[in-house]
Amino acid sequence: MPTADFFPLLLAVPLLPLGAWLLQVLFGKGLPRGGDWLSTGAMLGAFSITVALYLRAYGLGEEAEFFVWSSESEQGWKWLVSHEGMNSGLANFRAGLWYDGLTAPLLAMVAGVSFLVHLFSTGYMQGNSRYIAYFAGLSLFSFAMLAMLISDNLLFVFMFWEVMGLCSFLLIGHDSMDLKRPRPRAAAASVKAFLTTRVGDVALLLGLAIVWNGFGTLQFHELAVAVPDMIERYQGWPNWLETAGLLIFLGAVGKSAQFPLHVWLPDAMEGPTPVSAMIHAATMVAAGVYLMARSFPVLAPGVLAVIAVLGAFTAFFAATIALTQDDLKKVLAYSTISQLGYMISAIGLGSPDGALFHVFTHGLFKAGLFLGAGAVIYACNHKQDLRKLGGLRGRMPVTYVSMLLCTAAISGVPFLSGFYSKDVILAFAAQGWGGGAGMVAMLPLVLLGLAAPLTVLYMFRMFLLTFSGEPRSDHARAAKEVPLPMSLPLVLLGFGALFGAMLWFAKPYPSNAAHEVAVILASASLALGLFAALLFFQFRKLDPSQVAAALGPWSRGARSLYGVDGFLHSTIVLPVLALGRSASRFDRRIVDGAVHGIGGLAVWVGAQFRRLQSGHIQRYLYLTYAGLLILILFALWRVR
Amino acid sequence: MNEQLVLILPELVLTGGLCLLLLSDLILQRRRIWETGVFSLGLLGVVAYLVLQRFEASPQDAFGGLLCIDRFSALFQLVISVAAGFAIFLNLQQYRFPEDRGRIETQFLFLCAALGGFVLVGTQHLMMLYLGLEMVGLCSYALADVHKRDRAGAEASMKYVVYGALSSGVMLYGISLLFGLGGASFAMPDIALGINQALVDGEAVRVLLPSLLLLAGFLFKLALVPFHWWAPDVYQGTTIAMAGFLAVGSKLVAFGALLRTLGVLFATSLHGVETDMDLAVVTAAASEYGAVFGMVLAALATVSMLWGNLAAVGQTHLLRLLAYSSIGHAGYLLAAIALMSPDGFTAAGTYALIYGVASLGAFAAVFAIAMRAGSKDLCDWAGLGWKYPLAAGTLVVFFASLTGLPPTAGFAGKWRLLMALWAGGAQGLALLIALLSVVSLFYYFRVIKQLYLERPEDNFMPAVSVRLPWLTGFLLIVSFATFALLNLSWVEVPVAAATADLIRG
């Protein structure tokens, strides 16, 4: 592949939204329509480039690492590189671009979804009092994700990861500063999202430090071939690799909303709905999975086991909560957590390719679902309670078809995109990790298998309650189809849900036997879930509340989110706050006192120096000769 | 003889150009300050281009060792060309303000000072060195009060002259002693042999005293303690363009000359040159002496960086503040030189160039604000950041770089410096520099705070509103460079190549 002309094109992909962000922040007020066309246009440009690159890459087929732009070739960036003799420490950090068979479709998906979200927002956010700030934030968000996807090293991934954390904070809390209807809950949700992911970020940074210390590099292609022969460097600490892996994983737990740090994601629904689409499909949460997939070579077997089980558990756990939610967006939020559980579990099961495959297809159909939900909410005058919706099929036909396709895709209907990617994950689960057998090795399969029919059930519950039956409120009765800038993304994403799986190059399946198990499992769960959903919510042969009563405490637990939020609040948030208050007292009284004391000393000494600077040249000369004399005496004393 | 003249083509072109410039002042009917300014800048551009060619050629001597044509001299000749160009450019900007009409002599003197700098860094001969130093010095004395407008300028010039005379006398005394030591020769390689002989004979004092006296001239130009007293007063009294030239051009060129002098005179302790004496004995004596001399330099560096940074803390006059901070930066440079090792020289050179870039930018940005606000005092600068967003914004970048904050080149330069100090066994100095960076953060960012966070006083109205498009472009370019040079190898590789030439023996 001729790499030289790739470089500027690839670099333009993140720089376009960055430029749009900069222009909007600086000149947004002066631009017509607040410059939404600028950021949307920039995203369209970035998307076109990614598609062009994708098409060129597609011709090269499944050769996964067909193109690596690392800093090995001379066109990368070197940072603090010294030419000689400084090969230790933080020296010789190099950064470059990275583009391979996994990046190609992901980059195009992220750019495409971001573009569609931008386009959708031009309709959805119309009339918002902070329209410019919204689009600026969206552009920066897209920039960070795109830049992260083409970084060739973990440090840059971490930097853009942090930018994304900031953007999610700004966008989730966007409505809290609305001039007409400020929403304090949005502010609380944004703080929660920021701080919860921060817990993971701190762990991640520590993990990266250990990896750097152990391998001396953070570049993917070097990590992939690196051998952890540095164990003697950590005398008395043989488990450093495991520790690093767990710390990195904790970063992904925060970002990709895995149990127990998943609590921020449902709250993040306070943000505008297109932002949710952005966070859930293209950016934020996908970053955690991407990080794990890229750092896969350094994950120790024990860490992989933890990842597989925790991911599978999250998938099941969130699915049960999703069943009980009445808020349209909350159902989707828990479904995201559940699907992320699948992806994370796939990493643990040894299939980073499968995980990214699911990121890809999930990005398409989850963006469709969220934008569809946004369209419903927009049409129903910002009502999002499932109990107040219903009967929208005839009123919003485009949204209906698009949502149906996306719901079918996430449920795993054969030949739709979600079917293929989930199939890979289930196949790896059926294989068990390390090829081993036994109860523990099969645990992910059991949990993921249980989550599969639940997924179908809660998704079709959401779908049927929204679109079928009779409207259950005046708002739903008055709903009309949304305008073109909003419906066009829905149509395109509907197609994405339909054909998305074909766009992924590499489809790595494990052995045939495991694959057969997966197909049978997927089909059975689809049939089971669909049957139950239709029975409950379409034909109304069964009453969900009776089933809930029969399940008793479990149902109540799921409805109260299993008390995770409250538990975290009382065991972590409150003690940390108390610690913070006492630390603040210590800081004010003792640390500040010391700092002011030293600062005062410096100021005083400086003032004495300046007093000598009297302006009289005669005195200067005296002082100079005196200084020279002292210098000579000092030197004579030393030379003896 | 002919090929010798070709070797010094840049110097010849510069000399011819500045003669033309002087003649034009006589011939032209009225003052054509812009035309001559463009001519001077163009001349410097051509000279810089010719100097660049020296990077390609192999090192050689011209006129029997009076001038050395190598990459080291080329590097610092480029620096002085840029600094002189900067000063001329800033002076031209100054004529946009009504009270200044400009003199062609200013441009002539800056070019002349540049020529002096060319000689100063390009010689291994003590007499030529002295001539170069005086050439830079005399032009600077005149430039310090070239406008003859106010008493402050006259005072600055007066102090600078007297002070310069003092240090020049001291230096000359040192040179005369070294002349004797080198067997009646001014050539540094001869003197280096004489020094080795004296050291082997166990007469270190005979070496120490003259070398310290010689050092005085450099200390004066670099504004290091105890030869720093002139700096704040002169920076305050003279024009900003001249202050910028003093802080960058004259300082860095003296720094280059100091590196060369040390590199040649103490070559044995640096890397062991061939002599006809027993090498082991010479090396032992020389390295013992080098350690002592390094310790003296380290002591000077410590005092200078402490003095500069602490005295800057309470300073409200912008140029005095920059003067003190430049004393501190010179202290950092000397700390790396004090390692008396090639790595230390490279680190110091790298830091010097990065300091030079940020410093040029800082002086230009201060000029852009101070001239339009009509005040160089911090108290009058409240809230001006919103009034002059570009100048103030770029000033933040330059101050960040001078402090050594991460996304700017200053961070890379300081990092390189600290690594060299740490590896060279001067951990204490490294820690002190890190600490003083915190102090410098305080006084640099006090300016930023004043620019952005304080409310302007109602009764203070900026006097002139002048558009400075060229200066704005300059500020943008330099601030871009300040970020771009974070890629340390762009600076370090040429500097390392230059220092390699320096100690070719």
PDB file of C-alpha atoms in Angstrom, chain A residues 235-372:
ATOM      1  CA  GLN A 235      11.844  -7.963  42.322  1.00  0.00           C
ATOM      2  CA  GLY A 236       9.299  -9.222  44.765  1.00  0.00           C
ATOM      3  CA  TRP A 237       6.398  -8.203  42.594  1.00  0.00           C
ATOM      4  CA  PRO A 238       5.779 -11.055  40.185  1.00  0.00           C
ATOM      5  CA  ASN A 239       2.194 -10.091  39.429  1.00  0.00           C
ATOM      6  CA  TRP A 240       2.889  -6.749  37.808  1.00  0.00           C
ATOM      7  CA  LEU A 241       1.506  -7.828  34.471  1.00  0.00           C
ATOM      8  CA  GLU A 242      -1.735  -8.971  36.070  1.00  0.00           C
ATOM      9  CA  THR A 243      -1.919  -5.734  38.052  1.00  0.00           C
ATOM     10  CA  ALA A 244      -1.391  -3.643  34.947  1.00  0.00           C
ATOM     11  CA  GLY A 245      -4.046  -5.608  33.085  1.00  0.00           C
ATOM     12  CA  LEU A 246      -6.579  -5.202  35.875  1.00  0.00           C
ATOM     13  CA  LEU A 247      -5.880  -1.493  36.161  1.00  0.00           C
ATOM     14  CA  ILE A 248      -6.327  -1.004  32.434  1.00  0.00           C
ATOM     15  CA  PHE A 249      -9.472  -3.047  32.588  1.00  0.00           C
ATOM     16  CA  LEU A 250     -10.759  -0.821  35.378  1.00  0.00           C
ATOM     17  CA  GLY A 251     -10.383   2.110  33.015  1.00  0.00           C
ATOM     18  CA  ALA A 252     -12.562   0.304  30.501  1.00  0.00           C
ATOM     19  CA  VAL A 253     -15.024  -0.630  33.259  1.00  0.00           C
ATOM     20  CA  GLY A 254     -15.550   3.058  33.902  1.00  0.00           C
ATOM     21  CA  LYS A 255     -15.687   4.181  30.299  1.00  0.00           C
ATOM     22  CA  SER A 256     -17.668   1.267  28.937  1.00  0.00           C
ATOM     23  CA  ALA A 257     -20.030   1.250  31.912  1.00  0.00           C
ATOM     24  CA  GLN A 258     -19.408  -2.233  33.259  1.00  0.00           C
ATOM     25  CA  PHE A 259     -20.625  -3.392  36.637  1.00  0.00           C
ATOM     26  CA  PRO A 260     -20.144  -1.796  39.170  1.00  0.00           C
ATOM     27  CA  LEU A 261     -19.226   1.499  37.483  1.00  0.00           C
ATOM     28  CA  HIS A 262     -22.157   1.357  35.089  1.00  0.00           C
ATOM     29  CA  VAL A 263     -24.204   3.767  37.214  1.00  0.00           C
ATOM     30  CA  TRP A 264     -23.319   6.862  35.236  1.00  0.00           C
ATOM     31  CA  LEU A 265     -24.680   5.686  31.923  1.00  0.00           C
ATOM     32  CA  PRO A 266     -28.423   5.591  32.719  1.00  0.00           C
ATOM     33  CA  ASP A 267     -28.142   8.984  34.395  1.00  0.00           C
ATOM     34  CA  ALA A 268     -26.423  10.302  31.321  1.00  0.00           C
ATOM     35  CA  MET A 269     -29.805  10.091  29.645  1.00  0.00           C
ATOM     36  CA  GLU A 270     -30.318  13.585  31.018  1.00  0.00           C
ATOM     37  CA  GLY A 271     -28.356  14.848  28.048  1.00  0.00           C
ATOM     38  CA  PRO A 272     -30.062  15.639  24.752  1.00  0.00           C
ATOM     39  CA  THR A 273     -31.027  12.438  22.931  1.00  0.00           C
ATOM     40  CA  PRO A 274     -28.604  12.833  19.984  1.00  0.00           C
ATOM     41  CA  VAL A 275     -25.824  13.092  22.562  1.00  0.00           C
ATOM     42  CA  SER A 276     -26.961   9.777  23.964  1.00  0.00           C
ATOM     43  CA  ALA A 277     -26.741   8.335  20.478  1.00  0.00           C
ATOM     44  CA  MET A 278     -23.227   9.721  20.220  1.00  0.00           C
ATOM     45  CA  ILE A 279     -22.125   8.367  23.586  1.00  0.00           C
ATOM     46  CA  HIS A 280     -23.737   4.971  23.173  1.00  0.00           C
ATOM     47  CA  ALA A 281     -22.995   4.234  19.582  1.00  0.00           C
ATOM     48  CA  ALA A 282     -19.992   5.992  18.227  1.00  0.00           C
ATOM     49  CA  THR A 283     -17.812   7.450  20.908  1.00  0.00           C
ATOM     50  CA  MET A 284     -17.420   7.208  24.677  1.00  0.00           C
ATOM     51  CA  VAL A 285     -18.459   3.676  25.552  1.00  0.00           C
ATOM     52  CA  ALA A 286     -16.927   2.162  22.441  1.00  0.00           C
ATOM     53  CA  ALA A 287     -13.609   3.651  23.567  1.00  0.00           C
ATOM     54  CA  GLY A 288     -13.380   1.263  26.513  1.00  0.00           C
ATOM     55  CA  VAL A 289     -13.838  -1.792  24.312  1.00  0.00           C
ATOM     56  CA  TYR A 290     -11.405  -0.388  21.782  1.00  0.00           C
ATOM     57  CA  LEU A 291      -8.821   0.163  24.504  1.00  0.00           C
ATOM     58  CA  MET A 292      -9.179  -3.419  25.709  1.00  0.00           C
ATOM     59  CA  ALA A 293      -8.947  -4.757  22.181  1.00  0.00           C
ATOM     60  CA  ARG A 294      -5.763  -2.796  21.518  1.00  0.00           C
ATOM     61  CA  SER A 295      -4.137  -3.680  24.808  1.00  0.00           C
ATOM     62  CA  PHE A 296      -5.155  -7.320  24.412  1.00  0.00           C
ATOM     63  CA  PRO A 297      -1.553  -8.523  23.881  1.00  0.00           C
ATOM     64  CA  VAL A 298      -0.514  -7.450  27.372  1.00  0.00           C
ATOM     65  CA  LEU A 299      -3.476  -8.963  29.205  1.00  0.00           C
ATOM     66  CA  ALA A 300      -2.528 -11.936  31.349  1.00  0.00           C
ATOM     67  CA  PRO A 301      -4.720 -15.077  31.314  1.00  0.00           C
ATOM     68  CA  GLY A 302      -6.031 -14.413  34.822  1.00  0.00           C
ATOM     69  CA  VAL A 303      -7.096 -10.923  33.803  1.00  0.00           C
ATOM     70  CA  LEU A 304      -8.861 -12.301  30.751  1.00  0.00           C
ATOM     71  CA  ALA A 305     -10.879 -14.622  32.986  1.00  0.00           C
ATOM     72  CA  VAL A 306     -11.974 -11.708  35.163  1.00  0.00           C
ATOM     73  CA  ILE A 307     -12.890  -9.706  32.080  1.00  0.00           C
ATOM     74  CA  ALA A 308     -14.899 -12.530  30.537  1.00  0.00           C
ATOM     75  CA  VAL A 309     -16.918 -13.206  33.667  1.00  0.00           C
ATOM     76  CA  LEU A 310     -17.494  -9.584  34.621  1.00  0.00           C
ATOM     77  CA  GLY A 311     -18.557  -8.717  31.086  1.00  0.00           C
ATOM     78  CA  ALA A 312     -20.965 -11.613  30.876  1.00  0.00           C
ATOM     79  CA  PHE A 313     -22.351 -10.788  34.279  1.00  0.00           C
ATOM     80  CA  THR A 314     -22.910  -7.178  33.247  1.00  0.00           C
ATOM     81  CA  ALA A 315     -24.657  -8.332  30.093  1.00  0.00           C
ATOM     82  CA  PHE A 316     -27.106 -10.430  32.094  1.00  0.00           C
ATOM     83  CA  PHE A 317     -27.464  -8.011  34.999  1.00  0.00           C
ATOM     84  CA  ALA A 318     -28.258  -4.984  32.834  1.00  0.00           C
ATOM     85  CA  ALA A 319     -30.672  -6.979  30.709  1.00  0.00           C
ATOM     86  CA  THR A 320     -32.795  -7.791  33.741  1.00  0.00           C
ATOM     87  CA  ILE A 321     -32.900  -4.098  34.721  1.00  0.00           C
ATOM     88  CA  ALA A 322     -33.779  -3.077  31.178  1.00  0.00           C
ATOM     89  CA  LEU A 323     -36.901  -5.233  31.416  1.00  0.00           C
ATOM     90  CA  THR A 324     -38.264  -3.200  34.276  1.00  0.00           C
ATOM     91  CA  GLN A 325     -37.671   0.335  33.009  1.00  0.00           C
ATOM     92  CA  ASP A 326     -40.549   2.501  31.845  1.00  0.00           C
ATOM     93  CA  ASP A 327     -38.480   5.294  30.378  1.00  0.00           C
ATOM     94  CA  LEU A 328     -37.810   4.808  26.681  1.00  0.00           C
ATOM     95  CA  LYS A 329     -34.242   6.076  26.925  1.00  0.00           C
ATOM     96  CA  LYS A 330     -33.472   4.193  30.133  1.00  0.00           C
ATOM     97  CA  VAL A 331     -34.371   0.916  28.427  1.00  0.00           C
ATOM     98  CA  LEU A 332     -31.920   1.762  25.675  1.00  0.00           C
ATOM     99  CA  ALA A 333     -29.303   2.800  28.226  1.00  0.00           C
ATOM    100  CA  TYR A 334     -29.433  -0.534  30.023  1.00  0.00           C
ATOM    101  CA  SER A 335     -29.479  -2.323  26.717  1.00  0.00           C
ATOM    102  CA  THR A 336     -26.240  -0.542  25.874  1.00  0.00           C
ATOM    103  CA  ILE A 337     -24.708  -1.661  29.160  1.00  0.00           C
ATOM    104  CA  SER A 338     -25.815  -5.176  28.398  1.00  0.00           C
ATOM    105  CA  GLN A 339     -24.404  -5.130  24.870  1.00  0.00           C
ATOM    106  CA  LEU A 340     -21.158  -3.641  26.161  1.00  0.00           C
ATOM    107  CA  GLY A 341     -21.048  -6.591  28.495  1.00  0.00           C
ATOM    108  CA  TYR A 342     -21.056  -8.829  25.430  1.00  0.00           C
ATOM    109  CA  MET A 343     -18.175  -6.941  23.910  1.00  0.00           C
ATOM    110  CA  ILE A 344     -16.072  -6.851  27.050  1.00  0.00           C
ATOM    111  CA  SER A 345     -16.748 -10.522  27.605  1.00  0.00           C
ATOM    112  CA  ALA A 346     -15.601 -11.227  24.058  1.00  0.00           C
ATOM    113  CA  ILE A 347     -12.242  -9.641  24.906  1.00  0.00           C
ATOM    114  CA  GLY A 348     -11.914 -11.894  27.908  1.00  0.00           C
ATOM    115  CA  LEU A 349     -12.855 -14.878  25.798  1.00  0.00           C
ATOM    116  CA  GLY A 350      -9.917 -14.138  23.519  1.00  0.00           C
ATOM    117  CA  SER A 351     -11.632 -12.473  20.601  1.00  0.00           C
ATOM    118  CA  PRO A 352     -10.812  -8.761  20.400  1.00  0.00           C
ATOM    119  CA  ASP A 353     -11.768  -8.896  16.740  1.00  0.00           C
ATOM    120  CA  GLY A 354     -15.196 -10.177  17.669  1.00  0.00           C
ATOM    121  CA  ALA A 355     -15.580  -7.460  20.276  1.00  0.00           C
ATOM    122  CA  LEU A 356     -14.759  -4.739  17.783  1.00  0.00           C
ATOM    123  CA  PHE A 357     -17.072  -6.380  15.269  1.00  0.00           C
ATOM    124  CA  HIS A 358     -19.868  -6.016  17.762  1.00  0.00           C
ATOM    125  CA  VAL A 359     -18.801  -2.430  18.474  1.00  0.00           C
ATOM    126  CA  PHE A 360     -19.171  -1.808  14.787  1.00  0.00           C
ATOM    127  CA  THR A 361     -22.616  -3.319  14.268  1.00  0.00           C
ATOM    128  CA  HIS A 362     -23.839  -2.102  17.636  1.00  0.00           C
ATOM    129  CA  GLY A 363     -22.718   1.409  16.720  1.00  0.00           C
ATOM    130  CA  LEU A 364     -24.957   1.339  13.679  1.00  0.00           C
ATOM    131  CA  PHE A 365     -28.110  -0.064  15.176  1.00  0.00           C
ATOM    132  CA  LYS A 366     -27.801   1.612  18.551  1.00  0.00           C
ATOM    133  CA  ALA A 367     -27.374   4.974  16.846  1.00  0.00           C
ATOM    134  CA  GLY A 368     -30.510   4.154  14.881  1.00  0.00           C
ATOM    135  CA  LEU A 369     -32.355   3.230  18.052  1.00  0.00           C
ATOM    136  CA  PHE A 370     -31.337   6.359  19.897  1.00  0.00           C
ATOM    137  CA  LEU A 371     -32.025   8.678  17.023  1.00  0.00           C
ATOM    138  CA  GLY A 372     -35.338   6.885  16.545  1.00  0.00           C
TER     139      GLY A 372
END
